[in-house]
Amino acid sequence: MNILVTGAAGFIGSNYVFYMLDKHPEYNIVGMDSLTYAGNLETLEPALNNPRFDFAKIDITDKLAVEKIFEEKNFDIVVNFAAESHVDRSIEDPGVFLRTNILGTQVLMDASLKYGVKRFHQVGTDEVYGDLPLDRPDLLFVETMPLVASSPYSASKASADLLVLAYNRTFDLPVTISRCSNNYGPYQFPEKLIPLMIANATADKPLPVYGEGLNVRDWLYVEDHCRAIDMIIHDGKDGEVYNIGGHNEKANIDVVKIILKQLGKPESLITYVTDRKGHDQRYAIDPTKIHEELGWLPTTMFEDGIKMTIQWYLDNESWWKNIISGEYQQYYERMYGNR
Ligand code: NAD
Ligand code: DAU
């Protein structure tokens, strides 16, 4: 089996490459990534010596380069993680989100049709459902809900989902889509809530909490996400969408306090800053479909996962300190300087 994993040098893509190489000793994997600010080849170092893994530095919007590698490698399955993924950056500069997340998906699907790929899997997000009110804990996202995106990021991901379903119906491209809630774990870029708070707390820097910190996210350990995608690409039904989430809702402020407690740092580091524009209130996934059809259940509880994640960041300071020394400094100043 030959599998293409796009966005392989990012957070979830790299975790997925490691998971798949370990789980399926007979599979060959190509990791494709254009190495944007969020992609880091150093992350893939443990896989680079594996004879069953190849890395290709290719932008998914580059039709010629994409077609060339599809022709060479005869992929059976494509798993598309490649995306611009940070909501705050999409508010600052939407264009690149539309280019990569929508047009890049189209280029990959055209190549998949041309070269007879047997399954195109689109890694989607729960943000395409918009948000849920804080005072209705009974409401959860289900796959049949309409798509109501709030940010340029989520609008671009919703557009890609619609395009994937259209390629399935119009051209018979075999597809599946997963829509997962917020992931956390090793190798997450320190612009996202959990690694940013760990990095700042470690350095005794202020922890910038948006608004009142009451927005709720539904956290899932990254390996549980990877296992769910593995189940979907093998046993998921053509043309279907699967929600992935572990019923683990937490207000942002509670997540931040857990991190501070675990690191033995004072809550006085918490600084409330101007809210994100269009900030989604609450995400909460109903994972009944993937549980009943494919038998998936999460295995890592948040209490354990957050400790493992904090420990990973403490043990791998050089990985994230390299990252926060470059372009990140300017980004941080732009995003948080006058907030
Ligand atoms: P990430 O930003 O850490 O990684 C994205 C990767 O894609 C990077 O390595 C980047 O270099 C690469 N990339 C960006 N543009 C590219 C292009 N034009 N061509 C090739 N590669 C390109 O993101 P992540 O958190 O790992 O998210 C991966 C996927 O999962 C995304 O599609 C995202 O929408 C989805 N998702 C993320 C979460 C989450 O909580 N992080 C939850 C649900 C779904
Ligand atoms: O739900 C899935 C989505 O989760 C993915 O599709 C996205 O790619 C991923 O980035 C994530 O989006 P969020 O916007 O939920 O994640 P982020 O880590 O940026 O923010 C989580 C919450 O924390 C959100 O309510 C905003 C808040 N926040 C974030 C940052 C970076 C803060 O309060 N302070 C911060 O500095």
mmCIF file of N, CA, C and O in Angstrom, residues 17-110:
data_model
loop_
_atom_site.group_PDB
_atom_site.id
_atom_site.type_symbol
_atom_site.label_atom_id
_atom_site.label_comp_id
_atom_site.label_asym_id
_atom_site.label_seq_id
_atom_site.Cartn_x
_atom_site.Cartn_y
_atom_site.Cartn_z
ATOM 1 N N VAL A 17 2.229 10.276 10.469
ATOM 2 C CA VAL A 17 3.291 9.511 9.801
ATOM 3 C C VAL A 17 3.897 8.503 10.797
ATOM 4 O O VAL A 17 4.044 7.315 10.489
ATOM 5 N N PHE A 18 4.219 8.972 11.999
ATOM 6 C CA PHE A 18 4.814 8.069 13.009
ATOM 7 C C PHE A 18 3.847 6.932 13.343
ATOM 8 O O PHE A 18 4.233 5.769 13.443
ATOM 9 N N TYR A 19 2.592 7.287 13.512
ATOM 10 C CA TYR A 19 1.580 6.296 13.871
ATOM 11 C C TYR A 19 1.469 5.230 12.776
ATOM 12 O O TYR A 19 1.465 4.029 13.049
ATOM 13 N N MET A 20 1.407 5.672 11.515
ATOM 14 C CA MET A 20 1.194 4.732 10.405
ATOM 15 C C MET A 20 2.414 3.847 10.141
ATOM 16 O O MET A 20 2.274 2.663 9.834
ATOM 17 N N LEU A 21 3.619 4.423 10.266
ATOM 18 C CA LEU A 21 4.824 3.609 10.044
ATOM 19 C C LEU A 21 4.898 2.489 11.077
ATOM 20 O O LEU A 21 5.279 1.356 10.775
ATOM 21 N N ASP A 22 4.479 2.820 12.287
ATOM 22 C CA ASP A 22 4.521 1.850 13.377
ATOM 23 C C ASP A 22 3.395 0.820 13.259
ATOM 24 O O ASP A 22 3.601 -0.383 13.422
ATOM 25 N N LYS A 23 2.224 1.292 12.913
ATOM 26 C CA LYS A 23 1.034 0.425 12.902
ATOM 27 C C LYS A 23 1.026 -0.507 11.695
ATOM 28 O O LYS A 23 0.537 -1.636 11.772
ATOM 29 N N HIS A 24 1.548 -0.064 10.556
ATOM 30 C CA HIS A 24 1.449 -0.847 9.315
ATOM 31 C C HIS A 24 2.846 -1.065 8.731
ATOM 32 O O HIS A 24 3.263 -0.334 7.820
ATOM 33 N N PRO A 25 3.566 -2.083 9.223
ATOM 34 C CA PRO A 25 4.961 -2.270 8.802
ATOM 35 C C PRO A 25 5.111 -2.586 7.316
ATOM 36 O O PRO A 25 6.220 -2.619 6.802
ATOM 37 N N GLU A 26 4.002 -2.822 6.618
ATOM 38 C CA GLU A 26 4.091 -3.140 5.190
ATOM 39 C C GLU A 26 3.754 -1.947 4.288
ATOM 40 O O GLU A 26 3.819 -2.051 3.072
ATOM 41 N N TYR A 27 3.414 -0.800 4.866
ATOM 42 C CA TYR A 27 3.014 0.352 4.046
ATOM 43 C C TYR A 27 4.210 1.248 3.717
ATOM 44 O O TYR A 27 5.114 1.428 4.530
ATOM 45 N N ASN A 28 4.162 1.835 2.512
ATOM 46 C CA ASN A 28 5.131 2.876 2.141
ATOM 47 C C ASN A 28 4.427 4.220 2.241
ATOM 48 O O ASN A 28 3.299 4.363 1.763
ATOM 49 N N ILE A 29 5.132 5.176 2.832
ATOM 50 C CA ILE A 29 4.506 6.487 3.011
ATOM 51 C C ILE A 29 5.380 7.581 2.400
ATOM 52 O O ILE A 29 6.592 7.608 2.607
ATOM 53 N N VAL A 30 4.728 8.465 1.637
ATOM 54 C CA VAL A 30 5.401 9.687 1.194
ATOM 55 C C VAL A 30 4.800 10.842 1.981
ATOM 56 O O VAL A 30 3.575 11.008 2.028
ATOM 57 N N GLY A 31 5.655 11.626 2.615
ATOM 58 C CA GLY A 31 5.202 12.829 3.315
ATOM 59 C C GLY A 31 5.455 14.018 2.416
ATOM 60 O O GLY A 31 6.587 14.242 1.978
ATOM 61 N N MET A 32 4.403 14.756 2.101
ATOM 62 C CA MET A 32 4.552 15.933 1.225
ATOM 63 C C MET A 32 4.295 17.178 2.065
ATOM 64 O O MET A 32 3.356 17.217 2.861
ATOM 65 N N ASP A 33 5.140 18.190 1.900
ATOM 66 C CA ASP A 33 4.943 19.421 2.672
ATOM 67 C C ASP A 33 5.737 20.539 1.992
ATOM 68 O O ASP A 33 6.852 20.297 1.519
ATOM 69 N N SER A 34 5.197 21.732 1.960
ATOM 70 C CA SER A 34 5.935 22.845 1.357
ATOM 71 C C SER A 34 6.804 23.550 2.393
ATOM 72 O O SER A 34 7.521 24.481 2.072
ATOM 73 N N LEU A 35 6.736 23.085 3.653
ATOM 74 C CA LEU A 35 7.525 23.657 4.757
ATOM 75 C C LEU A 35 7.265 25.156 4.899
ATOM 76 O O LEU A 35 8.173 25.978 4.767
ATOM 77 N N THR A 36 6.025 25.495 5.178
ATOM 78 C CA THR A 36 5.691 26.883 5.544
ATOM 79 C C THR A 36 6.254 27.136 6.937
ATOM 80 O O THR A 36 6.906 26.256 7.522
ATOM 81 N N TYR A 37 5.937 28.290 7.525
ATOM 82 C CA TYR A 37 6.400 28.593 8.879
ATOM 83 C C TYR A 37 5.987 27.477 9.855
ATOM 84 O O TYR A 37 6.658 27.234 10.859
ATOM 85 N N ALA A 38 4.873 26.781 9.539
ATOM 86 C CA ALA A 38 4.338 25.763 10.465
ATOM 87 C C ALA A 38 4.931 24.376 10.233
ATOM 88 O O ALA A 38 4.727 23.475 11.046
ATOM 89 N N GLY A 39 5.653 24.215 9.123
ATOM 90 C CA GLY A 39 6.218 22.905 8.812
ATOM 91 C C GLY A 39 7.680 22.853 9.205
ATOM 92 O O GLY A 39 8.415 23.813 8.994
ATOM 93 N N ASN A 40 8.087 21.739 9.776
ATOM 94 C CA ASN A 40 9.440 21.648 10.310
ATOM 95 C C ASN A 40 10.000 20.264 9.985
ATOM 96 O O ASN A 40 9.539 19.250 10.536
ATOM 97 N N LEU A 41 11.008 20.237 9.097
ATOM 98 C CA LEU A 41 11.549 18.946 8.667
ATOM 99 C C LEU A 41 12.216 18.194 9.824
ATOM 100 O O LEU A 41 12.234 16.966 9.855
ATOM 101 N N GLU A 42 12.721 18.961 10.786
ATOM 102 C CA GLU A 42 13.359 18.347 11.958
ATOM 103 C C GLU A 42 12.378 17.427 12.697
ATOM 104 O O GLU A 42 12.766 16.395 13.239
ATOM 105 N N THR A 43 11.114 17.797 12.662
ATOM 106 C CA THR A 43 10.084 16.974 13.318
ATOM 107 C C THR A 43 10.064 15.564 12.741
ATOM 108 O O THR A 43 9.852 14.589 13.454
ATOM 109 N N LEU A 44 10.314 15.471 11.426
ATOM 110 C CA LEU A 44 10.207 14.162 10.764
ATOM 111 C C LEU A 44 11.490 13.336 10.869
ATOM 112 O O LEU A 44 11.551 12.238 10.315
ATOM 113 N N GLU A 45 12.476 13.862 11.558
ATOM 114 C CA GLU A 45 13.778 13.180 11.632
ATOM 115 C C GLU A 45 13.673 11.688 11.984
ATOM 116 O O GLU A 45 14.300 10.859 11.323
ATOM 117 N N PRO A 46 12.842 11.314 12.963
ATOM 118 C CA PRO A 46 12.756 9.879 13.287
ATOM 119 C C PRO A 46 12.275 9.022 12.117
ATOM 120 O O PRO A 46 12.551 7.824 12.088
ATOM 121 N N ALA A 47 11.576 9.634 11.142
ATOM 122 C CA ALA A 47 11.061 8.849 10.004
ATOM 123 C C ALA A 47 12.005 8.888 8.808
ATOM 124 O O ALA A 47 11.952 8.015 7.943
ATOM 125 N N LEU A 48 12.904 9.889 8.770
ATOM 126 C CA LEU A 48 13.675 10.110 7.541
ATOM 127 C C LEU A 48 14.634 8.964 7.221
ATOM 128 O O LEU A 48 14.977 8.740 6.059
ATOM 129 N N ASN A 49 15.057 8.203 8.241
ATOM 130 C CA ASN A 49 15.943 7.062 7.977
ATOM 131 C C ASN A 49 15.183 5.778 7.675
ATOM 132 O O ASN A 49 15.788 4.746 7.412
ATOM 133 N N ASN A 50 13.875 5.838 7.757
ATOM 134 C CA ASN A 50 13.075 4.631 7.527
ATOM 135 C C ASN A 50 12.942 4.396 6.015
ATOM 136 O O ASN A 50 12.481 5.278 5.288
ATOM 137 N N PRO A 51 13.346 3.217 5.507
ATOM 138 C CA PRO A 51 13.290 2.975 4.048
ATOM 139 C C PRO A 51 11.863 3.006 3.502
ATOM 140 O O PRO A 51 11.672 3.125 2.287
ATOM 141 N N ARG A 52 10.868 2.921 4.369
ATOM 142 C CA ARG A 52 9.479 2.951 3.894
ATOM 143 C C ARG A 52 8.915 4.368 3.864
ATOM 144 O O ARG A 52 7.747 4.575 3.602
ATOM 145 N N PHE A 53 9.788 5.362 4.182
ATOM 146 C CA PHE A 53 9.307 6.751 4.193
ATOM 147 C C PHE A 53 10.145 7.626 3.268
ATOM 148 O O PHE A 53 11.373 7.544 3.258
ATOM 149 N N ASP A 54 9.458 8.455 2.492
ATOM 150 C CA ASP A 54 10.134 9.457 1.649
ATOM 151 C C ASP A 54 9.525 10.811 1.930
ATOM 152 O O ASP A 54 8.309 10.891 2.140
ATOM 153 N N PHE A 55 10.362 11.852 1.886
ATOM 154 C CA PHE A 55 9.814 13.196 2.050
ATOM 155 C C PHE A 55 9.901 13.942 0.730
ATOM 156 O O PHE A 55 10.911 13.850 0.025
ATOM 157 N N ALA A 56 8.855 14.691 0.377
ATOM 158 C CA ALA A 56 8.864 15.508 -0.854
ATOM 159 C C ALA A 56 8.458 16.923 -0.501
ATOM 160 O O ALA A 56 7.354 17.144 0.017
ATOM 161 N N LYS A 57 9.355 17.868 -0.785
ATOM 162 C CA LYS A 57 9.027 19.282 -0.516
ATOM 163 C C LYS A 57 8.242 19.817 -1.715
ATOM 164 O O LYS A 57 8.817 20.199 -2.732
ATOM 165 N N ILE A 58 6.937 19.782 -1.585
ATOM 166 C CA ILE A 58 6.058 20.206 -2.688
ATOM 167 C C ILE A 58 4.895 21.006 -2.105
ATOM 168 O O ILE A 58 4.327 20.637 -1.074
ATOM 169 N N ASP A 59 4.555 22.083 -2.819
ATOM 170 C CA ASP A 59 3.379 22.872 -2.456
ATOM 171 C C ASP A 59 2.161 22.203 -3.100
ATOM 172 O O ASP A 59 2.184 21.940 -4.313
ATOM 173 N N ILE A 60 1.119 21.951 -2.332
ATOM 174 C CA ILE A 60 -0.029 21.217 -2.900
ATOM 175 C C ILE A 60 -0.774 22.017 -3.968
ATOM 176 O O ILE A 60 -1.601 21.458 -4.682
ATOM 177 N N THR A 61 -0.490 23.309 -4.097
ATOM 178 C CA THR A 61 -1.134 24.072 -5.174
ATOM 179 C C THR A 61 -0.321 24.021 -6.473
ATOM 180 O O THR A 61 -0.756 24.554 -7.489
ATOM 181 N N ASP A 62 0.852 23.392 -6.415
ATOM 182 C CA ASP A 62 1.724 23.304 -7.594
ATOM 183 C C ASP A 62 1.333 22.070 -8.414
ATOM 184 O O ASP A 62 1.820 20.955 -8.189
ATOM 185 N N LYS A 63 0.451 22.294 -9.390
ATOM 186 C CA LYS A 63 -0.159 21.187 -10.150
ATOM 187 C C LYS A 63 0.880 20.279 -10.820
ATOM 188 O O LYS A 63 0.786 19.055 -10.751
ATOM 189 N N LEU A 64 1.902 20.903 -11.422
ATOM 190 C CA LEU A 64 2.892 20.098 -12.149
ATOM 191 C C LEU A 64 3.681 19.196 -11.210
ATOM 192 O O LEU A 64 3.864 18.004 -11.469
ATOM 193 N N ALA A 65 4.131 19.788 -10.092
ATOM 194 C CA ALA A 65 4.916 19.001 -9.133
ATOM 195 C C ALA A 65 4.056 17.910 -8.504
ATOM 196 O O ALA A 65 4.517 16.772 -8.288
ATOM 197 N N VAL A 66 2.810 18.229 -8.230
ATOM 198 C CA VAL A 66 1.904 17.238 -7.626
ATOM 199 C C VAL A 66 1.674 16.093 -8.618
ATOM 200 O O VAL A 66 1.792 14.907 -8.276
ATOM 201 N N GLU A 67 1.405 16.427 -9.869
ATOM 202 C CA GLU A 67 1.143 15.368 -10.860
ATOM 203 C C GLU A 67 2.362 14.471 -11.055
ATOM 204 O O GLU A 67 2.242 13.259 -11.188
ATOM 205 N N LYS A 68 3.538 15.098 -11.020
ATOM 206 C CA LYS A 68 4.765 14.324 -11.241
ATOM 207 C C LYS A 68 4.934 13.241 -10.158
ATOM 208 O O LYS A 68 5.204 12.082 -10.456
ATOM 209 N N ILE A 69 4.711 13.625 -8.937
ATOM 210 C CA ILE A 69 4.928 12.638 -7.864
ATOM 211 C C ILE A 69 3.805 11.595 -7.846
ATOM 212 O O ILE A 69 4.039 10.415 -7.541
ATOM 213 N N PHE A 70 2.602 11.983 -8.235
ATOM 214 C CA PHE A 70 1.521 10.989 -8.328
ATOM 215 C C PHE A 70 1.861 9.955 -9.413
ATOM 216 O O PHE A 70 1.613 8.768 -9.249
ATOM 217 N N GLU A 71 2.426 10.437 -10.516
ATOM 218 C CA GLU A 71 2.779 9.532 -11.610
ATOM 219 C C GLU A 71 3.866 8.546 -11.161
ATOM 220 O O GLU A 71 3.797 7.354 -11.436
ATOM 221 N N GLU A 72 4.838 9.070 -10.411
ATOM 222 C CA GLU A 72 5.970 8.240 -9.957
ATOM 223 C C GLU A 72 5.569 7.211 -8.906
ATOM 224 O O GLU A 72 6.036 6.082 -8.910
ATOM 225 N N LYS A 73 4.712 7.612 -7.978
ATOM 226 C CA LYS A 73 4.550 6.818 -6.747
ATOM 227 C C LYS A 73 3.320 5.924 -6.694
ATOM 228 O O LYS A 73 3.196 5.103 -5.785
ATOM 229 N N ASN A 74 2.398 6.096 -7.622
ATOM 230 C CA ASN A 74 1.256 5.196 -7.664
ATOM 231 C C ASN A 74 0.527 5.078 -6.312
ATOM 232 O O ASN A 74 0.380 3.987 -5.764
ATOM 233 N N PHE A 75 0.062 6.199 -5.816
ATOM 234 C CA PHE A 75 -0.564 6.198 -4.487
ATOM 235 C C PHE A 75 -1.909 5.460 -4.500
ATOM 236 O O PHE A 75 -2.720 5.639 -5.409
ATOM 237 N N ASP A 76 -2.117 4.668 -3.449
ATOM 238 C CA ASP A 76 -3.431 4.038 -3.263
ATOM 239 C C ASP A 76 -4.354 4.964 -2.475
ATOM 240 O O ASP A 76 -5.540 5.042 -2.737
ATOM 241 N N ILE A 77 -3.759 5.622 -1.469
ATOM 242 C CA ILE A 77 -4.557 6.464 -0.573
ATOM 243 C C ILE A 77 -3.863 7.815 -0.409
ATOM 244 O O ILE A 77 -2.632 7.880 -0.276
ATOM 245 N N VAL A 78 -4.651 8.877 -0.398
ATOM 246 C CA VAL A 78 -4.141 10.220 -0.109
ATOM 247 C C VAL A 78 -4.835 10.716 1.161
ATOM 248 O O VAL A 78 -6.061 10.658 1.254
ATOM 249 N N VAL A 79 -4.033 11.186 2.120
ATOM 250 C CA VAL A 79 -4.611 11.770 3.339
ATOM 251 C C VAL A 79 -4.150 13.223 3.386
ATOM 252 O O VAL A 79 -2.959 13.508 3.527
ATOM 253 N N ASN A 80 -5.106 14.130 3.233
ATOM 254 C CA ASN A 80 -4.749 15.550 3.073
ATOM 255 C C ASN A 80 -4.845 16.333 4.384
ATOM 256 O O ASN A 80 -5.923 16.810 4.763
ATOM 257 N N PHE A 81 -3.674 16.489 5.036
ATOM 258 C CA PHE A 81 -3.583 17.332 6.236
ATOM 259 C C PHE A 81 -3.126 18.744 5.878
ATOM 260 O O PHE A 81 -3.257 19.651 6.695
ATOM 261 N N ALA A 82 -2.505 18.909 4.701
ATOM 262 C CA ALA A 82 -1.852 20.193 4.399
ATOM 263 C C ALA A 82 -2.860 21.329 4.435
ATOM 264 O O ALA A 82 -3.899 21.270 3.780
ATOM 265 N N ALA A 83 -2.553 22.340 5.221
ATOM 266 C CA ALA A 83 -3.466 23.489 5.329
ATOM 267 C C ALA A 83 -2.773 24.611 6.065
ATOM 268 O O ALA A 83 -1.826 24.395 6.818
ATOM 269 N N GLU A 84 -3.282 25.808 5.857
ATOM 270 C CA GLU A 84 -3.034 26.898 6.789
ATOM 271 C C GLU A 84 -4.045 26.652 7.900
ATOM 272 O O GLU A 84 -5.243 26.514 7.634
ATOM 273 N N SER A 85 -3.571 26.595 9.149
ATOM 274 C CA SER A 85 -4.445 26.047 10.199
ATOM 275 C C SER A 85 -4.758 26.991 11.358
ATOM 276 O O SER A 85 -5.516 26.611 12.247
ATOM 277 N N HIS A 86 -4.166 28.203 11.372
ATOM 278 C CA HIS A 86 -4.362 29.024 12.573
ATOM 279 C C HIS A 86 -5.394 30.134 12.343
ATOM 280 O O HIS A 86 -5.190 31.024 11.504
ATOM 281 N N VAL A 87 -6.461 30.105 13.123
ATOM 282 C CA VAL A 87 -7.578 31.046 12.976
ATOM 283 C C VAL A 87 -7.103 32.499 13.042
ATOM 284 O O VAL A 87 -7.482 33.332 12.216
ATOM 285 N N ASP A 88 -6.243 32.826 14.006
ATOM 286 C CA ASP A 88 -5.799 34.222 14.159
ATOM 287 C C ASP A 88 -5.071 34.713 12.913
ATOM 288 O O ASP A 88 -5.225 35.862 12.499
ATOM 289 N N ARG A 89 -4.257 33.838 12.312
ATOM 290 C CA ARG A 89 -3.547 34.252 11.083
ATOM 291 C C ARG A 89 -4.543 34.439 9.943
ATOM 292 O O ARG A 89 -4.322 35.269 9.055
ATOM 293 N N SER A 90 -5.625 33.668 9.934
ATOM 294 C CA SER A 90 -6.608 33.808 8.835
ATOM 295 C C SER A 90 -7.360 35.124 8.946
ATOM 296 O O SER A 90 -7.846 35.660 7.952
ATOM 297 N N ILE A 91 -7.439 35.657 10.169
ATOM 298 C CA ILE A 91 -8.104 36.955 10.362
ATOM 299 C C ILE A 91 -7.172 38.073 9.881
ATOM 300 O O ILE A 91 -7.604 39.072 9.336
ATOM 301 N N GLU A 92 -5.870 37.825 10.029
ATOM 302 C CA GLU A 92 -4.863 38.803 9.619
ATOM 303 C C GLU A 92 -4.692 38.820 8.100
ATOM 304 O O GLU A 92 -4.524 39.870 7.497
ATOM 305 N N ASP A 93 -4.734 37.639 7.452
ATOM 306 C CA ASP A 93 -4.421 37.528 6.024
ATOM 307 C C ASP A 93 -5.115 36.291 5.419
ATOM 308 O O ASP A 93 -4.525 35.216 5.325
ATOM 309 N N PRO A 94 -6.369 36.474 4.981
ATOM 310 C CA PRO A 94 -7.153 35.303 4.530
ATOM 311 C C PRO A 94 -6.659 34.642 3.228
ATOM 312 O O PRO A 94 -6.884 33.454 3.025
ATOM 313 N N GLY A 95 -5.986 35.412 2.345
ATOM 314 C CA GLY A 95 -5.719 34.924 0.988
ATOM 315 C C GLY A 95 -5.060 33.560 0.903
ATOM 316 O O GLY A 95 -5.520 32.671 0.175
ATOM 317 N N VAL A 96 -3.989 33.393 1.684
ATOM 318 C CA VAL A 96 -3.231 32.140 1.588
ATOM 319 C C VAL A 96 -4.071 30.957 2.090
ATOM 320 O O VAL A 96 -3.882 29.804 1.676
ATOM 321 N N PHE A 97 -5.041 31.226 2.947
ATOM 322 C CA PHE A 97 -5.936 30.164 3.443
ATOM 323 C C PHE A 97 -6.814 29.640 2.312
ATOM 324 O O PHE A 97 -7.045 28.444 2.179
ATOM 325 N N LEU A 98 -7.287 30.593 1.486
ATOM 326 C CA LEU A 98 -8.138 30.179 0.364
ATOM 327 C C LEU A 98 -7.303 29.406 -0.659
ATOM 328 O O LEU A 98 -7.742 28.387 -1.195
ATOM 329 N N ARG A 99 -6.094 29.878 -0.889
ATOM 330 C CA ARG A 99 -5.235 29.243 -1.902
ATOM 331 C C ARG A 99 -4.890 27.803 -1.491
ATOM 332 O O ARG A 99 -5.154 26.854 -2.222
ATOM 333 N N THR A 100 -4.326 27.661 -0.300
ATOM 334 C CA THR A 100 -3.894 26.315 0.105
ATOM 335 C C THR A 100 -5.088 25.415 0.427
ATOM 336 O O THR A 100 -5.182 24.286 -0.063
ATOM 337 N N ASN A 101 -5.996 25.921 1.246
ATOM 338 C CA ASN A 101 -7.018 25.020 1.791
ATOM 339 C C ASN A 101 -8.084 24.637 0.755
ATOM 340 O O ASN A 101 -8.636 23.541 0.833
ATOM 341 N N ILE A 102 -8.337 25.532 -0.188
ATOM 342 C CA ILE A 102 -9.370 25.204 -1.194
ATOM 343 C C ILE A 102 -8.709 24.746 -2.500
ATOM 344 O O ILE A 102 -8.901 23.618 -2.944
ATOM 345 N N LEU A 103 -7.879 25.650 -3.086
ATOM 346 C CA LEU A 103 -7.303 25.306 -4.397
ATOM 347 C C LEU A 103 -6.326 24.134 -4.284
ATOM 348 O O LEU A 103 -6.254 23.288 -5.172
ATOM 349 N N GLY A 104 -5.589 24.071 -3.188
ATOM 350 C CA GLY A 104 -4.659 22.950 -2.983
ATOM 351 C C GLY A 104 -5.424 21.628 -2.927
ATOM 352 O O GLY A 104 -4.987 20.617 -3.495
ATOM 353 N N THR A 105 -6.555 21.632 -2.266
ATOM 354 C CA THR A 105 -7.371 20.403 -2.188
ATOM 355 C C THR A 105 -7.840 20.008 -3.589
ATOM 356 O O THR A 105 -7.832 18.828 -3.962
ATOM 357 N N GLN A 106 -8.207 21.012 -4.386
ATOM 358 C CA GLN A 106 -8.649 20.719 -5.755
ATOM 359 C C GLN A 106 -7.520 20.085 -6.577
ATOM 360 O O GLN A 106 -7.726 19.082 -7.275
ATOM 361 N N VAL A 107 -6.306 20.654 -6.456
ATOM 362 C CA VAL A 107 -5.167 20.107 -7.218
ATOM 363 C C VAL A 107 -4.929 18.641 -6.824
ATOM 364 O O VAL A 107 -4.741 17.766 -7.679
ATOM 365 N N LEU A 108 -4.981 18.367 -5.536
ATOM 366 C CA LEU A 108 -4.756 16.984 -5.065
ATOM 367 C C LEU A 108 -5.854 16.043 -5.565
ATOM 368 O O LEU A 108 -5.581 14.894 -5.940
ATOM 369 N N MET A 109 -7.077 16.531 -5.595
ATOM 370 C CA MET A 109 -8.178 15.658 -6.058
ATOM 371 C C MET A 109 -8.098 15.422 -7.567
ATOM 372 O O MET A 109 -8.380 14.314 -8.034
ATOM 373 N N ASP A 110 -7.708 16.461 -8.319
ATOM 374 C CA ASP A 110 -7.557 16.259 -9.773
ATOM 375 C C ASP A 110 -6.489 15.198 -10.047
ATOM 376 O O ASP A 110 -6.678 14.314 -10.897
#
